[in-house]
CSV table of C-alpha atoms and ligand atoms in Angstrom, one decimal:
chain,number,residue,atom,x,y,z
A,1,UNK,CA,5.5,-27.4,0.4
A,2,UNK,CA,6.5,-25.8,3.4
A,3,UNK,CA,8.7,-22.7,3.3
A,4,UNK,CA,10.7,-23.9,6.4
A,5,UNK,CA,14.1,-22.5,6.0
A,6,UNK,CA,12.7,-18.5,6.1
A,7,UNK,CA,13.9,-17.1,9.5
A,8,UNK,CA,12.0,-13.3,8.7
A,9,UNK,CA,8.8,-12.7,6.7
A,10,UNK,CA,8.3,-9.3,6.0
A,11,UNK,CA,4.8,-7.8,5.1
A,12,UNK,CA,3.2,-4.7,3.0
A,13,UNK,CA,0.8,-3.4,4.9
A,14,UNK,CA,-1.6,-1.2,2.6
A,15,UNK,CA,-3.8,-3.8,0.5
A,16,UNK,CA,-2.1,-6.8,2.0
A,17,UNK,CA,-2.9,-6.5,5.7
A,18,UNK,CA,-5.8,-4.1,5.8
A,19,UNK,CA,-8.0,-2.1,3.3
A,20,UNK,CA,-6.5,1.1,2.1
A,21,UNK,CA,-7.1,1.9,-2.1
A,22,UNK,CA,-10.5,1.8,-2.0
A,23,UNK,CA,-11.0,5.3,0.3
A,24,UNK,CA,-8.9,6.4,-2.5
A,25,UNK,CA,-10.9,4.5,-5.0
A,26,UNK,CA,-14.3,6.1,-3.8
A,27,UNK,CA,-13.2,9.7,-3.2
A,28,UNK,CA,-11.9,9.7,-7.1
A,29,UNK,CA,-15.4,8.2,-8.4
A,30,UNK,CA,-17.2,10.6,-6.3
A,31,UNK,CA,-15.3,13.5,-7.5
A,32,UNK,CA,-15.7,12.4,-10.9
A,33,UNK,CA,-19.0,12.4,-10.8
A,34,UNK,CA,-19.6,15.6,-9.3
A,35,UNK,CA,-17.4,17.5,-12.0
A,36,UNK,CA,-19.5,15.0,-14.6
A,37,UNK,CA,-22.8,16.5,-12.5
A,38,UNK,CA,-21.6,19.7,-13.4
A,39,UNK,CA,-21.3,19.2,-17.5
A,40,UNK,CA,-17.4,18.6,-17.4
A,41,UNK,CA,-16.5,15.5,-19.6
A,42,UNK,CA,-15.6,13.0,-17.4
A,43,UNK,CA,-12.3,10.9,-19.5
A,44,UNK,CA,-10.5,14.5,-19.2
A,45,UNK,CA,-11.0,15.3,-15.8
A,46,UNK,CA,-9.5,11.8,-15.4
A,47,UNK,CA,-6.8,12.1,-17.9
A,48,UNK,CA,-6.0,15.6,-15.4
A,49,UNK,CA,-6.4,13.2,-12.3
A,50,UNK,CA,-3.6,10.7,-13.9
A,51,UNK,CA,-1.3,13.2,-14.7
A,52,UNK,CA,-1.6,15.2,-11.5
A,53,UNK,CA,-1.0,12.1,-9.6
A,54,UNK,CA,2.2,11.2,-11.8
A,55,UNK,CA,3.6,14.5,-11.0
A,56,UNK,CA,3.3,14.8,-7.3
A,57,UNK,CA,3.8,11.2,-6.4
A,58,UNK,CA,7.2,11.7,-8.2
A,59,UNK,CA,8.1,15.2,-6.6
A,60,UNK,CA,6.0,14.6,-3.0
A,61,UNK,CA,5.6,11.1,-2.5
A,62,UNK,CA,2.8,9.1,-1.4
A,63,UNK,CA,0.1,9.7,1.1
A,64,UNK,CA,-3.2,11.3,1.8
A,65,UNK,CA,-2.2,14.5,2.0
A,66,UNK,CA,-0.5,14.8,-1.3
A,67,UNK,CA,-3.7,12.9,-3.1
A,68,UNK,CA,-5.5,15.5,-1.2
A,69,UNK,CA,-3.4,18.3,-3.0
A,70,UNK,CA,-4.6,16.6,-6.3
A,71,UNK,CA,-8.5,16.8,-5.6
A,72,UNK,CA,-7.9,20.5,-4.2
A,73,UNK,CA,-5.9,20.9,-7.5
A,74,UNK,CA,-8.9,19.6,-9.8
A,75,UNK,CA,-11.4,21.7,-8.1
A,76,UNK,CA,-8.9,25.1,-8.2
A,77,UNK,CA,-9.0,24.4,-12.3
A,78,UNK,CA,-12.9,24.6,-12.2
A,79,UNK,CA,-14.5,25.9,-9.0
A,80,UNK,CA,-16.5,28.3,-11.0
A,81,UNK,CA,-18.7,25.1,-12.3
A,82,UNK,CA,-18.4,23.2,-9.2
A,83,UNK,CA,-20.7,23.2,-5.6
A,84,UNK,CA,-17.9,24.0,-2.7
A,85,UNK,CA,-20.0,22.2,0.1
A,86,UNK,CA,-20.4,18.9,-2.0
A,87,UNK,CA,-16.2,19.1,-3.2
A,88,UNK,CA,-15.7,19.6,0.6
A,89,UNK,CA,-18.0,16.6,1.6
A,90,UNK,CA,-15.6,14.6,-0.3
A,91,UNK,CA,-12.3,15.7,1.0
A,92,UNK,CA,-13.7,15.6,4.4
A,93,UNK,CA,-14.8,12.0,4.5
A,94,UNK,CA,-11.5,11.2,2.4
A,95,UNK,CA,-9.7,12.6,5.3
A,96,UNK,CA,-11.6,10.9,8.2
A,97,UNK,CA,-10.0,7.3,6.9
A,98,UNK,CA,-6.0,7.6,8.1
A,99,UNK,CA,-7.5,8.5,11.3
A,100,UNK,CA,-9.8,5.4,11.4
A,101,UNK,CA,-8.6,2.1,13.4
A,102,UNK,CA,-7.3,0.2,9.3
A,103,UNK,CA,-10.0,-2.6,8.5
A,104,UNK,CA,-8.0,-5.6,8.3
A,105,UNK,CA,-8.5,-8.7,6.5
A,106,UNK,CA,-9.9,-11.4,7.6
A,107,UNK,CA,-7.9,-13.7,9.7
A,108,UNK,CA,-4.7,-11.4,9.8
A,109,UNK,CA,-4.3,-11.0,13.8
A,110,UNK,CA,-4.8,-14.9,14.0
A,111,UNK,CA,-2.6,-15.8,11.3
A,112,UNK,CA,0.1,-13.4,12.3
A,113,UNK,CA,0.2,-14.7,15.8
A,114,UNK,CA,0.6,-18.1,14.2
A,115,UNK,CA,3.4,-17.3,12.0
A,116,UNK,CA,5.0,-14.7,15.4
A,117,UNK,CA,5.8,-18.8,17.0
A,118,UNK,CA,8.3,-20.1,14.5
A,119,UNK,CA,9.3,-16.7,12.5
A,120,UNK,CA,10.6,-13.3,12.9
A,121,UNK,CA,7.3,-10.9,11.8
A,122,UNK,CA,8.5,-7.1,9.9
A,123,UNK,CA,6.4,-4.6,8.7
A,124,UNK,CA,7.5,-2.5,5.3
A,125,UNK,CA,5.5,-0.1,4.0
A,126,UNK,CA,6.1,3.4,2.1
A,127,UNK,CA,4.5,6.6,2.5
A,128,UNK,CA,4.7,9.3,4.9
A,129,UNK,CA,5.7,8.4,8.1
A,130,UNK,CA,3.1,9.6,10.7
A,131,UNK,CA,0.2,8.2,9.3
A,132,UNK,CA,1.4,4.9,8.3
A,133,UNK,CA,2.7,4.2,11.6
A,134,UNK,CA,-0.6,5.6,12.8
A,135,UNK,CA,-2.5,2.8,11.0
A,136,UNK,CA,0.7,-0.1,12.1
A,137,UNK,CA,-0.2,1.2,15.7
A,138,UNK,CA,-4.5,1.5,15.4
A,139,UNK,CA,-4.4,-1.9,13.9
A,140,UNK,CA,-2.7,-3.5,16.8
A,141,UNK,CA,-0.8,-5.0,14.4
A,142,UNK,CA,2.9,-3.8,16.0
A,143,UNK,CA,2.3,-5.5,19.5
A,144,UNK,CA,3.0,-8.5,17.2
A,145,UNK,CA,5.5,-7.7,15.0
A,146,UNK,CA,9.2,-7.7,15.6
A,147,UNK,CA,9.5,-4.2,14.4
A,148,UNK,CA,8.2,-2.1,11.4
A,149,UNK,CA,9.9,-0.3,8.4
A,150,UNK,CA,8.3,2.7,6.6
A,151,UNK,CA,10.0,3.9,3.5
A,152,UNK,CA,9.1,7.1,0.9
A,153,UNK,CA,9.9,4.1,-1.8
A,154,UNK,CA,9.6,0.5,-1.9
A,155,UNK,CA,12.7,0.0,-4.2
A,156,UNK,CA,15.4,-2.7,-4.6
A,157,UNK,CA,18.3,-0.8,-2.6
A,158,UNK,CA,15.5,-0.6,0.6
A,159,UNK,CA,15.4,-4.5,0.5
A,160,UNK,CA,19.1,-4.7,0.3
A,161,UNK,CA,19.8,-2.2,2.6
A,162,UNK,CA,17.2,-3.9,5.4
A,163,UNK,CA,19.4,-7.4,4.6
A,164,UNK,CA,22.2,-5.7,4.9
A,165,UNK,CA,21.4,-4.1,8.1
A,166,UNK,CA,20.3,-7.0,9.8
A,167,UNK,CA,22.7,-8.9,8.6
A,168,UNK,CA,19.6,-11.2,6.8
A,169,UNK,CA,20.3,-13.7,4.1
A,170,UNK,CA,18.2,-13.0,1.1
A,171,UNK,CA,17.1,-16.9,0.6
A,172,UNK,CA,16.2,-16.6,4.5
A,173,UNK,CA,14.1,-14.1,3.7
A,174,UNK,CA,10.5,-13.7,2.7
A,175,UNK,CA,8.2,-10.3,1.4
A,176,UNK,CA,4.6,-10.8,1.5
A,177,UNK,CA,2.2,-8.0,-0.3
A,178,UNK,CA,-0.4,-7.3,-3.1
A,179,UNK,CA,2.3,-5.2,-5.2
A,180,UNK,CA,4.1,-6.4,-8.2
A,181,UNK,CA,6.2,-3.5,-8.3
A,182,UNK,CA,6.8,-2.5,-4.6
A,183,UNK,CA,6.9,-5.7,-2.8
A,184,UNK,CA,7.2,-8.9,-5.3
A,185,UNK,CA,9.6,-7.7,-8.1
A,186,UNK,CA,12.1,-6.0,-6.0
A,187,UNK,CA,11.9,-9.0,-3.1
A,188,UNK,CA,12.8,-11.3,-6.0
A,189,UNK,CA,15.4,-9.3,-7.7
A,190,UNK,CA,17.6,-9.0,-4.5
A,191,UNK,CA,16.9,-13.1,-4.2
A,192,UNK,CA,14.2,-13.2,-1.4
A,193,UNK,CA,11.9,-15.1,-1.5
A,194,UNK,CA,8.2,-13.3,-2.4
A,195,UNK,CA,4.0,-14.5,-1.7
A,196,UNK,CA,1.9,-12.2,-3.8
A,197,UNK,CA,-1.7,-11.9,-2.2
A,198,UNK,CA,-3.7,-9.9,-4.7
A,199,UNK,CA,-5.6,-7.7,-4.1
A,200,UNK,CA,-9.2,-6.9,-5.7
A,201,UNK,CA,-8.4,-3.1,-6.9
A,202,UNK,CA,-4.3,-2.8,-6.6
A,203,UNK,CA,-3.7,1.0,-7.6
A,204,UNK,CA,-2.3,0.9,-11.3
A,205,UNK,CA,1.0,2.6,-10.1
A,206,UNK,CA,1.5,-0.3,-8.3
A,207,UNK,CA,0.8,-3.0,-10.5
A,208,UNK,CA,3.2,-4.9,-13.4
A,209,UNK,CA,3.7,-7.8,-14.6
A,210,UNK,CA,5.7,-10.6,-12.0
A,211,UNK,CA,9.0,-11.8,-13.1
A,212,UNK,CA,10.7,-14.9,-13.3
A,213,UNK,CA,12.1,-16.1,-10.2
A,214,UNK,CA,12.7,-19.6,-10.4
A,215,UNK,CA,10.6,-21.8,-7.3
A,216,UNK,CA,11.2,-17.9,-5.3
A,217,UNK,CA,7.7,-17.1,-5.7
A,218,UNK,CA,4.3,-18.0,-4.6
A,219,UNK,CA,1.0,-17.0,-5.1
A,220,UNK,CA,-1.9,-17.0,-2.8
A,221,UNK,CA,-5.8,-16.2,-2.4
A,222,UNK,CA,-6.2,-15.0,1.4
A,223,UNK,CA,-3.9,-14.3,3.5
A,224,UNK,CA,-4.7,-17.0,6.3
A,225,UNK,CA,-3.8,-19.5,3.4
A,226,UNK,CA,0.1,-18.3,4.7
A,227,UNK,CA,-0.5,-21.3,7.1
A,228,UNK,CA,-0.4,-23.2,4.3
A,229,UNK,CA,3.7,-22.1,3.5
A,230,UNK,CA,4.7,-22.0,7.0
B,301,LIG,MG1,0.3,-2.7,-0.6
């Protein structure tokens, strides 16, 4: 089946187009095992973590600098017990990665470029503003895109506003990304059209169950199997 009556495909970019939870991934694990290093039980220094990141990513938002705040956070609570040069080691690799040209999939220039011939290309993604467009622009990824969207939330009124704007019909319409709850559910909800690409380690705030969305939604492995749709 080929999706040929979308006119706009519009694409996550963390997770779906280039790697981005596992910096987050690593500098968690690392942290927790330097606090487990120093005797601190490692479940409640996690159980912390969780409800640290609850907090600010519903007062700050997203981004590295707030996930930052929670690792400086974590080592405030117990910097008697823990080494400052080793905590610091960690925040300062962390902090190399938004600076970084993003390490993108495999295949995602090439099948972009593909798709750029018979579709208009988007870019949504939330978070804070700078750096995401930082990593849109050090991926070369907007001289191909139409243009690019960045959002402090991924929720249904941002898809229907962007339709609404551009005067888009929602079954013309496609999202493409690795989050249940960011890009699929809210894409199908406001009748787009949605391609979940998983991906290996989605962050749990991001992840739910898919809902119904009768023939709207498609599942791939890769993202160069998008040739396959369109
Ligand atoms: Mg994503």
């Amino acid at each position: 089946m080929k999706l040929t009556f979308i006119k706009q495909i519009i694409f996550d970019a963390d997770d779906t187009l280039w790697e981005n939870n596992v910096y987050y991934v690593k500098a968690t694990e690392d942290l927790l095992d330097l606090f487990a290093k120093a005797g601190l039980d490692r479940k409640q220094i996690q159980k912390e973590f969780d409800e640290l990141e609850l907090w600010v990513v519903r007062e700050r938002g997203y981004g590295s600098h707030n996930f930052v705040w929670i690792l400086e956070s974590l080592y405030e609570r117990y910097k008697d017990l823990i080494d400052y040069e080793a905590f610091k080691k960690i925040v300062d690799r962390f902090k190399e990665h938004p600076n970084r040209k993003p390490a993108l999939f495999e295949g995602v220039i090439d099948t972009l470029k593909y798709l750029k011939k018979n579709y208009h290309l988007y870019v949504l993604t939330k978070g804070e503003f700078k750096e995401q467009e930082q990593k849109i622009i050090n991926s070369g990824v907007h001289e191909i895109v139409d243009a690019y969207f960045i959002v402090p939330e991924k929720e249904d009124d941002v898809y229907r506003e962007i339709l609404h704007q551009h005067h888009w019909k929602a079954e013309e319409t496609c999202m493409v990304g690795n989050s249940p709850k960011s890009d699929i559910n809210p894409a199908l909800r406001v009748g787009m059209y949605a391609i979940h690409i998983p991906y290996r380690d989605t962050w749990k705030l991001d992840d739910e169950p898919i809902q119904p969305a009768d023939g709207r939604f498609f599942q791939l492995q890769k993202f160069t199997e998008l040739k396959k749709l369109f």
